[in-house]
C-alpha positions as a printed Julia matrix, in Angstrom:
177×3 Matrix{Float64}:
 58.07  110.25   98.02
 56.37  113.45   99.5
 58.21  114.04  102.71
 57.42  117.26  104.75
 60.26  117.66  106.68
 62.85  117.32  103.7
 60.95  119.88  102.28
 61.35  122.38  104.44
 65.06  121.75  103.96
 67.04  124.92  101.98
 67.26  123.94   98.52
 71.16  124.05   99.13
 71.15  120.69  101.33
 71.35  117.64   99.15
 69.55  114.51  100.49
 70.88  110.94   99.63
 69.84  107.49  101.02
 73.09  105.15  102.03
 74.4   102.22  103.09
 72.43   99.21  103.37
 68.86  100.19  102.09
 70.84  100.74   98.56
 72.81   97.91   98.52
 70.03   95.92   99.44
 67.72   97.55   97.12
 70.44   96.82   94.46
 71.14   93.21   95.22
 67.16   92.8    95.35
 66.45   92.11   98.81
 64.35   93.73  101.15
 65.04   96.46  103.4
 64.01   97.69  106.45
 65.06  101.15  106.96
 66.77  103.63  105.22
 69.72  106.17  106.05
 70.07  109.48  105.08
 73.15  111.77  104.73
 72.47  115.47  104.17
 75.27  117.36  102.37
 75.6   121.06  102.71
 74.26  121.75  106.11
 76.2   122.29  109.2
 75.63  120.96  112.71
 74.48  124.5   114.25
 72.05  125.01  111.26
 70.49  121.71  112.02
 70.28  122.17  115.67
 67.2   124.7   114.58
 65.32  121.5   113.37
 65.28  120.07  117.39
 65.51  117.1   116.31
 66.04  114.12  118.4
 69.47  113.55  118.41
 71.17  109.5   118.39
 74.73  109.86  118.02
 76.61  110.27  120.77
 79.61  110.65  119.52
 78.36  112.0   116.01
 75.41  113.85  114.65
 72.88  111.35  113.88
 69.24  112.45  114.12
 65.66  110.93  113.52
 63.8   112.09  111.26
 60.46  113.93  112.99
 57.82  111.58  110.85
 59.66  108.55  109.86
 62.32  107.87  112.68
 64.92  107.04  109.58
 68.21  107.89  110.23
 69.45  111.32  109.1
 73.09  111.81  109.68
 75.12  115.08  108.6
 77.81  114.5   106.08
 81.08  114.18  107.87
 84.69  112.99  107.79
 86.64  111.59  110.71
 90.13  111.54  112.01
 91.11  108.6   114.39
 92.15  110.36  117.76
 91.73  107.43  120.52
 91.84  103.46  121.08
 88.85  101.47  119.82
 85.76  102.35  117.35
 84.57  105.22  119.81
 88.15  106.74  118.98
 87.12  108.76  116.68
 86.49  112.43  116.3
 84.26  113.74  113.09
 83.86  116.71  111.85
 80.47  118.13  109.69
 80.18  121.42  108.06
 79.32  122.61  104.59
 81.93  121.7   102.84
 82.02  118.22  103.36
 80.78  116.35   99.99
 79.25  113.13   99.9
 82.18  111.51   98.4
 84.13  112.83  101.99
 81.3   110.7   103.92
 81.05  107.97  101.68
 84.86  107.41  102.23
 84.77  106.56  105.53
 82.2   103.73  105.05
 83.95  100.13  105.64
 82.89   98.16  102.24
 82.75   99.91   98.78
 79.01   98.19   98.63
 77.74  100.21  101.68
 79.39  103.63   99.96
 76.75  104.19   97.14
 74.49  106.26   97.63
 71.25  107.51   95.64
 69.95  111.09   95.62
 66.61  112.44   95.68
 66.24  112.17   91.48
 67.21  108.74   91.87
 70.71  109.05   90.35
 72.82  106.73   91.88
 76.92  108.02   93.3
 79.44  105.38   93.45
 82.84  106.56   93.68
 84.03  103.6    95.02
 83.31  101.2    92.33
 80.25   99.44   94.34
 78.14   98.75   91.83
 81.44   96.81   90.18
 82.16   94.98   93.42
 78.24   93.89   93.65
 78.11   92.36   90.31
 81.77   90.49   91.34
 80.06   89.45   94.61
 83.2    90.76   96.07
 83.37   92.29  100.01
 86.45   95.25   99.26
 87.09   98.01  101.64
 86.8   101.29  100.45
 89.77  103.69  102.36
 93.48  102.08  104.35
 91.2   103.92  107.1
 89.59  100.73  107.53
 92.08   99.34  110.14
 90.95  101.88  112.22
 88.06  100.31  113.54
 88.64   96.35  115.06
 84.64   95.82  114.64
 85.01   95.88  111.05
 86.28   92.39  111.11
 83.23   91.19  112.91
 81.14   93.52  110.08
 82.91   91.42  107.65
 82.15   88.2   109.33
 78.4    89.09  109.39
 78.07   90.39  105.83
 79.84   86.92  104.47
 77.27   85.0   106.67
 74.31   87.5   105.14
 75.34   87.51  101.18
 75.23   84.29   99.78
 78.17   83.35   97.51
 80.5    86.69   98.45
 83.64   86.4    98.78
 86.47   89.28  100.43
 88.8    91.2    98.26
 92.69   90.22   98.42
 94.1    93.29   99.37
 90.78   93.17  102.34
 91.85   90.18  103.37
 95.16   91.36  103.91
 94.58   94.24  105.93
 91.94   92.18  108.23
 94.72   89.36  109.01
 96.99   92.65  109.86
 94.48   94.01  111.94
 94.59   90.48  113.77
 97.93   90.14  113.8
 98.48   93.74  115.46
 95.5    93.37  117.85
């Protein structure tokens, strides 16, 4: 799609949609609105863009024509109590598999760049076809609201059903609430 703004982006940042609008455009279902994670930029080159910034916490910005999501890649360490715990860090070294890893369900960490090549480290595409909820890092416990994500996706996607070793660690979580 011809897109002005990601255009004037260097030719070194790479621009992939995530998350739902893939897995959704995968399982054949309509989406809404799509996020975007753009490797090889750094927070302080991106500031130059004054963009309208959403993330509190994170750098998550709208995108100037389209109000989509555009979110810097980034990792993140769990420093505090709670999902606002967390502190991330972006920068231009951080690869798309870094930021896909944090994502809770391997079917919400594929992403598709602007060719149309899709990334799945995680094995989505495998745990799609199984119908199977799995999470993608151990750093999963780290957010209690995960759970409840869970909860809502097994309501959403008919005939899913959560990965053993998922299970587990979400009756852990409960246990050690």
């Amino acid at each position: 799609e011809d897109d002005s703004f990601f255009r004037a982006l260097p030719r070194t940042v790479n621009i992939y949609c995530v998350g739902g609008a893939v897995r959704d455009h995968l399982l054949g279902k309509n989406f809404s609105d799509r996020d975007f994670v753009l490797v090889g930029v750094d927070f302080e080159d991106f500031r130059k863009y004054r963009l309208k910034a959403v993330g509190k916490n994170f750098p998550v910005f709208l995108h100037p024509e389209t109000n989509e999501e555009l979110a810097l890649a980034r990792k993140e360490k769990k420093r505090g109590i709670g999902y606002k715990g967390f502190v991330f860090f972006t920068g231009k070294d951080i690869s798309l598999k870094d930021d896909l890893r944090r994502r809770d369900f391997t079917i919400n960490a594929i992403a598709v760049d602007e060719l149309g090549k899709l990334h799945d480290p995680f094995g989505g595409l495998e745990d799609l076809s199984e119908k199977l909820l799995k999470h993608v890092s151990p750093a999963f416990v780290e957010d209690p609201l995960r759970v409840i994500r869970l909860g809502r996706f097994l309501a959403q996607l008919d005939d899913f059903s959560v990965h053993d070793s998922t299970y587990k660690l979400c009756k852990q979580m409960v246990e050690n609430r």
